[in-house]
Tab-separated table of C-alpha atoms in Angstrom:
chain	number	residue	atom	x	y	z
B	298	MET	CA	73.232	7.373	-1.582
B	299	ARG	CA	73.327	10.398	0.667
B	300	LYS	CA	70.116	12.381	0.713
B	301	GLU	CA	71.573	15.607	-0.916
B	302	SER	CA	73.006	13.596	-3.837
B	303	TYR	CA	69.716	11.790	-4.430
B	304	THR	CA	67.857	15.158	-4.421
B	305	PHE	CA	70.305	16.572	-6.927
B	306	LEU	CA	69.748	13.459	-9.188
B	307	GLN	CA	66.001	13.863	-8.863
B	308	ASP	CA	66.152	17.563	-9.764
B	309	LEU	CA	68.533	16.920	-12.673
B	310	LEU	CA	66.174	14.270	-14.094
B	311	ALA	CA	63.086	16.423	-13.599
B	312	ALA	CA	64.508	19.384	-15.554
B	313	PRO	CA	63.716	19.114	-19.288
B	314	SER	CA	66.766	18.986	-21.534
B	315	PRO	CA	66.164	17.783	-25.085
B	316	SER	CA	69.292	18.408	-27.247
B	317	GLY	CA	69.492	22.153	-28.005
B	318	TYR	CA	67.151	22.996	-25.062
B	319	GLU	CA	69.356	21.843	-22.139
B	320	GLN	CA	69.530	24.945	-19.941
B	321	PRO	CA	66.961	23.911	-17.276
B	322	ALA	CA	69.066	20.889	-16.516
B	323	GLN	CA	72.288	22.807	-16.826
B	324	ARG	CA	71.013	25.408	-14.287
B	325	VAL	CA	70.511	22.524	-11.871
B	326	PHE	CA	74.019	21.270	-12.507
B	327	ARG	CA	75.558	24.723	-12.169
B	328	ALA	CA	73.892	25.455	-8.957
B	329	TYR	CA	75.015	22.140	-7.352
B	330	VAL	CA	78.582	22.341	-8.606
B	331	SER	CA	79.200	26.015	-7.942
B	332	SER	CA	79.590	25.405	-4.170
B	333	PHE	CA	82.708	23.285	-4.665
B	334	ALA	CA	84.223	24.186	-8.108
B	335	ALA	CA	84.833	27.193	-10.259
B	336	VAL	CA	82.005	27.187	-12.801
B	337	THR	CA	81.944	28.599	-16.288
B	338	GLN	CA	79.776	28.132	-19.400
B	339	ASP	CA	80.348	28.502	-23.089
B	340	VAL	CA	78.279	29.697	-25.993
B	341	LEU	CA	76.869	26.253	-26.795
B	342	GLY	CA	75.750	25.750	-23.197
B	343	ASN	CA	78.423	23.321	-21.971
B	344	VAL	CA	79.040	23.810	-18.225
B	345	TYR	CA	82.536	23.490	-16.768
B	346	GLY	CA	83.445	22.854	-13.150
B	347	THR	CA	87.218	23.262	-12.489
B	348	ILE	CA	89.272	22.187	-9.564
B	349	ALA	CA	92.821	23.483	-10.165
B	350	ALA	CA	95.953	21.616	-9.275
B	351	SER	CA	98.280	22.912	-6.672
B	352	GLY	CA	102.067	23.510	-7.062
B	353	THR	CA	103.820	22.817	-10.361
B	354	GLU	CA	102.167	22.135	-13.729
B	355	ARG	CA	99.970	19.009	-13.524
B	356	PRO	CA	98.176	16.906	-16.250
B	357	ARG	CA	94.821	18.312	-17.105
B	358	VAL	CA	91.975	15.729	-16.928
B	359	MET	CA	88.590	16.255	-18.524
B	360	LEU	CA	85.668	14.328	-17.141
B	361	VAL	CA	82.466	14.593	-19.198
B	362	GLY	CA	78.845	13.418	-19.196
B	363	HIS	CA	76.213	14.869	-21.442
B	364	SER	CA	73.085	16.576	-20.057
B	365	ASP	CA	70.831	16.294	-23.080
B	366	GLU	CA	68.106	13.795	-23.429
B	367	ILE	CA	66.025	12.585	-26.395
B	368	GLY	CA	62.697	14.399	-26.932
B	369	LEU	CA	60.332	15.816	-29.462
B	370	GLN	CA	59.882	19.195	-31.143
B	371	VAL	CA	56.637	20.896	-32.235
B	372	LYS	CA	56.678	21.279	-36.040
B	373	TYR	CA	53.115	22.032	-37.034
B	374	LEU	CA	49.707	23.114	-35.597
B	375	ASP	CA	46.672	21.987	-37.583
B	376	ASP	CA	43.200	23.687	-37.861
B	377	ASN	CA	41.844	21.523	-35.130
B	378	GLY	CA	44.571	22.375	-32.537
B	379	PHE	CA	46.567	19.111	-32.784
B	380	LEU	CA	50.402	19.340	-32.713
B	381	TYR	CA	52.594	17.409	-35.128
B	382	PHE	CA	56.224	16.877	-34.101
B	383	GLY	CA	59.639	15.575	-35.048
B	384	ALA	CA	62.166	13.581	-32.971
B	385	ILE	CA	65.105	15.072	-31.205
B	386	GLY	CA	67.665	12.183	-31.022
B	387	GLY	CA	66.741	8.576	-31.356
B	388	VAL	CA	63.038	8.357	-30.512
B	389	ASP	CA	61.304	5.001	-30.970
B	390	ALA	CA	58.059	5.390	-32.939
B	391	HIS	CA	56.816	2.156	-31.392
B	392	LEU	CA	56.518	3.648	-27.888
B	393	THR	CA	55.336	7.225	-28.459
B	394	PRO	CA	51.531	6.692	-29.009
B	395	GLY	CA	49.565	6.840	-25.747
B	396	GLN	CA	52.324	8.705	-23.937
B	397	ARG	CA	51.761	11.719	-21.701
B	398	VAL	CA	54.069	14.532	-22.604
B	399	ASN	CA	55.061	18.009	-21.525
B	400	ILE	CA	55.527	20.890	-23.951
B	401	HIS	CA	57.981	23.484	-22.637
B	402	THR	CA	56.997	26.889	-23.766
B	403	ALA	CA	58.035	30.498	-23.031
B	404	LYS	CA	54.901	30.784	-20.840
B	405	GLY	CA	55.552	27.554	-18.964
B	406	MET	CA	54.863	23.797	-19.244
B	407	VAL	CA	51.776	22.623	-21.200
B	408	PRO	CA	50.592	19.087	-20.629
B	409	GLY	CA	49.456	16.924	-23.601
B	410	VAL	CA	49.081	13.374	-24.797
B	411	ILE	CA	50.187	11.562	-27.961
B	412	GLY	CA	46.800	10.336	-29.388
B	413	LYS	CA	46.208	7.010	-31.052
B	414	LYS	CA	43.221	5.512	-32.998
B	415	PRO	CA	41.419	3.008	-30.753
B	416	ILE	CA	42.135	-0.625	-31.546
B	417	HIS	CA	38.479	-1.245	-32.176
B	418	LEU	CA	38.617	0.999	-35.318
B	419	MET	CA	41.829	-0.294	-36.739
B	420	ASP	CA	41.981	-2.785	-39.662
B	421	PRO	CA	43.778	-6.059	-38.696
B	422	LYS	CA	46.832	-5.061	-40.858
B	423	ASP	CA	47.106	-1.661	-39.186
B	424	ARG	CA	47.355	-3.195	-35.812
B	425	GLU	CA	50.755	-4.707	-36.855
B	426	THR	CA	51.983	-1.472	-38.340
B	427	VAL	CA	54.091	1.220	-36.653
B	428	VAL	CA	52.620	4.710	-37.147
B	429	LYS	CA	55.424	6.924	-38.446
B	430	LEU	CA	56.379	9.777	-36.210
B	431	GLU	CA	55.318	12.419	-38.752
B	432	SER	CA	51.815	10.902	-38.663
B	433	GLN	CA	51.516	11.037	-34.858
B	434	TYR	CA	50.112	14.072	-32.994
B	435	ILE	CA	49.847	15.623	-29.613
B	436	ASP	CA	46.454	16.567	-28.048
B	437	ILE	CA	46.656	19.485	-25.579
B	438	GLY	CA	42.895	19.976	-25.412
B	439	ALA	CA	42.784	22.811	-27.836
B	440	ALA	CA	39.663	23.018	-30.130
B	441	SER	CA	41.377	25.110	-32.853
B	442	ARG	CA	44.675	26.314	-34.274
B	443	LYS	CA	43.976	29.730	-32.595
B	444	GLU	CA	43.695	28.173	-29.143
B	445	ALA	CA	46.776	26.039	-29.660
B	446	GLU	CA	48.825	28.996	-30.848
B	447	ALA	CA	47.887	30.860	-27.719
B	448	LEU	CA	49.771	28.235	-25.731
B	449	VAL	CA	52.416	26.640	-27.960
B	450	ARG	CA	54.867	27.844	-30.728
B	451	VAL	CA	56.407	25.842	-33.482
B	452	GLY	CA	59.901	24.825	-32.234
B	453	ASP	CA	58.922	24.247	-28.702
B	454	PRO	CA	60.559	21.164	-27.171
B	455	VAL	CA	58.586	18.274	-25.714
B	456	THR	CA	59.534	15.734	-23.070
B	457	PHE	CA	57.963	12.544	-21.893
B	458	ALA	CA	56.123	13.032	-18.583
B	459	GLY	CA	57.380	11.345	-15.427
B	460	GLY	CA	60.398	11.667	-13.263
B	461	LEU	CA	62.584	9.567	-10.925
B	462	GLU	CA	60.817	6.709	-9.066
B	463	ARG	CA	62.137	3.983	-6.876
B	464	LEU	CA	61.702	0.323	-7.756
B	465	HIS	CA	62.724	-2.579	-5.564
B	466	GLY	CA	65.994	-2.328	-3.734
B	467	ASP	CA	68.519	0.153	-5.177
B	468	ARG	CA	66.832	0.210	-8.644
B	469	VAL	CA	65.262	3.358	-9.909
B	470	THR	CA	63.472	4.391	-13.165
B	471	SER	CA	63.244	7.686	-15.021
B	472	ARG	CA	63.406	9.229	-18.457
B	473	GLY	CA	66.743	10.776	-19.254
B	474	PHE	CA	69.280	8.557	-17.478
B	475	ASP	CA	70.968	8.702	-20.879
B	476	ASP	CA	72.950	10.673	-20.008
B	477	LYS	CA	72.038	12.657	-16.892
B	478	ALA	CA	73.469	9.732	-15.029
B	479	GLY	CA	76.771	10.743	-16.597
B	480	SER	CA	76.340	14.458	-15.552
B	481	PHE	CA	75.497	13.256	-12.103
B	482	VAL	CA	78.728	11.280	-11.773
B	483	VAL	CA	80.785	14.111	-13.038
B	484	ALA	CA	79.249	16.406	-10.363
B	485	GLU	CA	79.707	13.893	-7.640
B	486	VAL	CA	83.336	13.283	-8.516
B	487	LEU	CA	83.940	17.069	-8.303
B	488	ARG	CA	82.221	17.163	-4.961
B	489	GLN	CA	84.273	14.260	-3.496
B	490	VAL	CA	87.549	15.661	-4.770
B	491	ALA	CA	86.766	19.153	-3.416
B	492	ALA	CA	85.918	17.575	0.038
B	493	ALA	CA	89.017	15.510	0.221
B	494	THR	CA	91.990	16.473	2.411
B	495	LYS	CA	94.416	14.845	-0.055
B	496	LYS	CA	95.788	17.097	-2.774
B	497	LEU	CA	94.814	16.166	-6.302
B	498	PRO	CA	97.728	15.486	-8.512
B	499	VAL	CA	95.966	16.781	-11.622
B	500	GLU	CA	93.899	19.741	-12.769
B	501	LEU	CA	90.334	18.495	-13.051
B	502	VAL	CA	87.675	19.910	-15.384
B	503	GLY	CA	84.262	18.301	-15.033
B	504	VAL	CA	81.990	19.035	-18.006
B	505	SER	CA	78.227	18.627	-18.428
B	506	SER	CA	78.026	18.766	-22.189
B	507	VAL	CA	75.201	19.461	-24.610
B	508	GLN	CA	73.827	18.124	-27.951
B	509	GLU	CA	75.357	14.666	-27.683
B	510	GLU	CA	72.229	13.018	-28.995
B	511	VAL	CA	72.380	14.929	-32.217
B	512	GLY	CA	76.080	14.567	-33.130
B	513	LEU	CA	78.436	14.752	-30.129
B	514	ARG	CA	78.521	18.608	-30.608
B	515	GLY	CA	79.058	19.746	-27.042
B	516	GLY	CA	81.674	17.088	-26.529
B	517	THR	CA	83.568	18.334	-29.592
B	518	THR	CA	83.581	22.006	-28.567
B	519	SER	CA	84.191	21.422	-24.827
B	520	ALA	CA	87.279	19.171	-25.544
B	521	TYR	CA	88.637	21.804	-27.853
B	522	ASN	CA	88.184	24.434	-25.132
B	523	VAL	CA	89.572	22.398	-22.244
B	524	LYS	CA	92.691	21.095	-24.030
B	525	PRO	CA	92.968	17.985	-21.797
B	526	ASP	CA	95.857	15.652	-21.632
B	527	LEU	CA	93.560	12.846	-20.416
B	528	GLY	CA	89.845	12.411	-20.674
B	529	ILE	CA	87.240	10.105	-19.150
B	530	CYS	CA	83.669	10.073	-20.526
B	531	VAL	CA	80.849	8.854	-18.294
B	532	GLU	CA	78.015	7.335	-20.247
B	533	VAL	CA	75.332	4.593	-20.061
B	534	ASP	CA	75.425	1.221	-21.756
B	535	PHE	CA	72.968	-1.467	-22.728
B	536	CYS	CA	72.210	-4.099	-20.119
B	537	THR	CA	71.933	-7.561	-21.484
B	538	ASP	CA	70.285	-9.014	-18.350
B	539	GLN	CA	66.687	-8.369	-19.589
B	540	PRO	CA	64.788	-11.178	-21.505
B	541	ASP	CA	64.854	-9.667	-25.001
B	542	VAL	CA	68.472	-8.641	-25.450
B	543	ASP	CA	71.148	-10.871	-27.059
B	544	ARG	CA	74.422	-10.979	-25.072
B	545	LYS	CA	76.351	-11.591	-28.321
B	546	HIS	CA	75.716	-7.897	-29.201
B	547	ASN	CA	77.112	-6.241	-26.065
B	548	GLY	CA	78.508	-8.890	-23.897
B	549	ASP	CA	77.404	-9.890	-20.363
B	550	VAL	CA	76.223	-6.725	-18.742
B	551	ALA	CA	73.973	-6.647	-15.754
B	552	LEU	CA	72.427	-4.084	-13.239
B	553	GLY	CA	74.197	-4.005	-9.864
B	554	LYS	CA	77.447	-5.543	-10.990
B	555	GLY	CA	79.381	-2.341	-11.219
B	556	PRO	CA	80.285	0.193	-13.900
B	557	ILE	CA	81.484	-0.909	-17.336
B	558	LEU	CA	85.012	-0.441	-18.670
B	559	PRO	CA	85.161	-0.917	-22.425
B	560	ARG	CA	88.216	-1.646	-24.508
B	561	GLY	CA	88.833	-0.779	-28.199
B	562	ALA	CA	90.223	1.727	-30.630
B	563	ASN	CA	88.596	4.610	-28.804
B	564	ILE	CA	90.212	3.672	-25.420
B	565	ASN	CA	93.802	4.507	-24.374
B	566	PRO	CA	95.231	1.144	-23.270
B	567	ALA	CA	97.253	2.575	-20.260
B	568	LEU	CA	94.243	4.641	-18.957
B	569	PHE	CA	92.059	1.590	-19.213
B	570	GLU	CA	94.580	-0.470	-17.221
B	571	LEU	CA	94.791	2.237	-14.620
B	572	LEU	CA	91.013	2.191	-14.176
B	573	ALA	CA	90.928	-1.636	-14.100
B	574	ASP	CA	93.814	-1.796	-11.634
B	575	THR	CA	92.225	0.875	-9.409
B	576	ALA	CA	89.007	-1.116	-9.345
B	577	ALA	CA	90.852	-4.246	-8.207
B	578	ARG	CA	92.794	-2.350	-5.516
B	579	GLU	CA	89.700	-0.583	-4.193
B	580	LYS	CA	87.524	-3.690	-4.523
B	581	ILE	CA	85.046	-1.939	-6.758
B	582	PRO	CA	83.027	-4.330	-9.022
B	583	VAL	CA	83.439	-3.566	-12.657
B	584	GLN	CA	82.314	-5.224	-15.938
B	585	PHE	CA	84.215	-5.288	-19.226
B	586	THR	CA	82.935	-4.938	-22.863
B	587	GLY	CA	84.631	-4.650	-26.210
B	588	ILE	CA	83.970	-1.851	-28.697
B	589	PRO	CA	86.149	-2.350	-31.675
B	590	ARG	CA	85.238	0.854	-33.527
B	591	ALA	CA	84.288	4.452	-32.460
B	592	THR	CA	82.020	4.444	-29.367
B	593	GLY	CA	79.384	6.909	-30.399
B	594	THR	CA	79.970	8.942	-27.253
B	595	ASP	CA	81.768	12.155	-26.289
B	596	ALA	CA	84.792	9.945	-25.771
B	597	ASN	CA	85.029	9.565	-29.519
B	598	VAL	CA	85.397	13.263	-30.335
B	599	MET	CA	87.501	13.917	-27.160
B	600	GLN	CA	90.058	11.381	-28.255
B	601	ILE	CA	90.613	13.078	-31.591
B	602	SER	CA	90.530	16.696	-30.380
B	603	ARG	CA	93.468	18.875	-31.291
B	604	GLY	CA	96.582	16.663	-31.265
B	605	GLY	CA	94.814	13.800	-29.518
B	606	VAL	CA	93.753	12.880	-25.994
B	607	ALA	CA	94.340	9.722	-23.950
B	608	THR	CA	90.624	8.827	-23.481
B	609	ALA	CA	88.674	6.242	-21.502
B	610	LEU	CA	85.030	5.407	-20.888
B	611	VAL	CA	83.203	4.587	-17.697
B	612	LYS	CA	79.666	3.359	-18.454
B	613	ILE	CA	76.611	2.870	-16.325
B	614	PRO	CA	74.533	-0.353	-17.026
B	615	LEU	CA	71.118	0.814	-18.163
B	616	ARG	CA	67.946	-1.109	-19.092
B	617	TYR	CA	65.410	0.174	-21.645
B	618	MET	CA	67.555	2.976	-23.095
B	619	HIS	CA	65.765	5.753	-24.999
B	620	THR	CA	62.460	4.961	-23.371
B	621	PRO	CA	60.592	6.960	-20.645
B	622	VAL	CA	61.283	4.048	-18.203
B	623	GLU	CA	65.018	3.629	-18.228
B	624	VAL	CA	66.168	1.660	-15.185
B	625	LEU	CA	69.556	1.656	-13.456
B	626	SER	CA	71.119	0.772	-10.092
B	627	LEU	CA	72.070	3.532	-7.652
B	628	THR	CA	74.813	1.467	-6.343
B	629	ASP	CA	76.422	1.288	-9.864
B	630	LEU	CA	76.370	5.094	-9.922
B	631	GLU	CA	78.089	5.274	-6.553
B	632	HIS	CA	80.730	2.728	-7.685
B	633	ALA	CA	81.326	4.801	-10.771
B	634	VAL	CA	82.074	7.859	-8.678
B	635	LYS	CA	84.297	5.966	-6.269
B	636	LEU	CA	86.307	4.414	-9.267
B	637	ILE	CA	86.910	7.667	-11.092
B	638	THR	CA	87.746	9.598	-7.934
B	639	ALA	CA	90.387	6.958	-6.810
B	640	THR	CA	91.884	6.743	-10.310
B	641	LEU	CA	92.431	10.572	-10.478
B	642	TYR	CA	94.677	10.316	-7.417
B	643	ARG	CA	96.904	7.708	-9.227
B	644	ILE	CA	97.575	9.900	-12.229
B	645	LYS	CA	101.072	11.252	-12.049
B	646	ASP	CA	102.675	11.920	-15.497
B	647	LYS	CA	100.832	12.340	-18.790
B	648	ALA	CA	103.808	10.708	-20.549
B	649	ALA	CA	102.793	7.356	-19.009
B	650	PHE	CA	99.776	7.333	-21.423
B	651	VAL	CA	101.840	7.726	-24.633
B	652	PRO	CA	102.117	4.302	-26.420
B	653	SER	CA	105.577	2.894	-26.308
């Protein structure tokens, strides 16, 4: 991966963006994309990068990845200065105790830790019990409610501490790959299309959407605004090459073996075949999964926007989803960019995606 792209990924992941509080990450996305695409933003905070088609009217393609990550939100400050919180998105209560966190306030970032009773003081039955999120608390070092209130307000968002780190080979770990990996791919496709000498046969709108983790909200409104003929959502998907995951649930999916192309009711058959055929032509490794129902991604709401959109999914294999230590392959990211870019140049007529 080129140095500038890796730095962009690093900055995107470092920026806090729990659902409803995405603007730090969206500012990173806007700054990067604005040098090669026309950038706009809507009232929800979705960011659009557009590369217009030349000549006669062309199909409009929407490419979307969501910028929001799971997180926490301060709900109550007690008399001793401890902060109680709720979940933003699907937060696992098993993993939160003992984590370092950052509270993002109007005055800046405040560090804290999610406390936990020492194992020495726990009854045997309590050692096997998950502490409910509403009973967990953050310690910022304050000795009273007054001290805590001078630093933090109810409603402030919280993220897990830690950013992008390299593991062995092309593997990297970070919080927030779900789905800043998608926003990253959207931006890189826009960059590569803008740099190409070959004219793009479609109008391309790349979207970094918001509030996916709390109900696909940004995907719903951005698809309505863009009015695409075709749409490709870039998401992450569960790896099944780790020891504790059953392949019967999600198929045979591994890191480093290329992006995933799902099939199912949410996926337009012709657009799926175009992506699969392009992968074969360009010798890009891909993996296949089946999703018989709605996908739970922005592709779901994009497909049923207005009169309907021919929709596909390109997913990045990911280990340990919704933890602070998600792991993916940089090569899989690059292959996703290459696949989507190459596919865009093969789209000629939107009528080809109408079932016959």
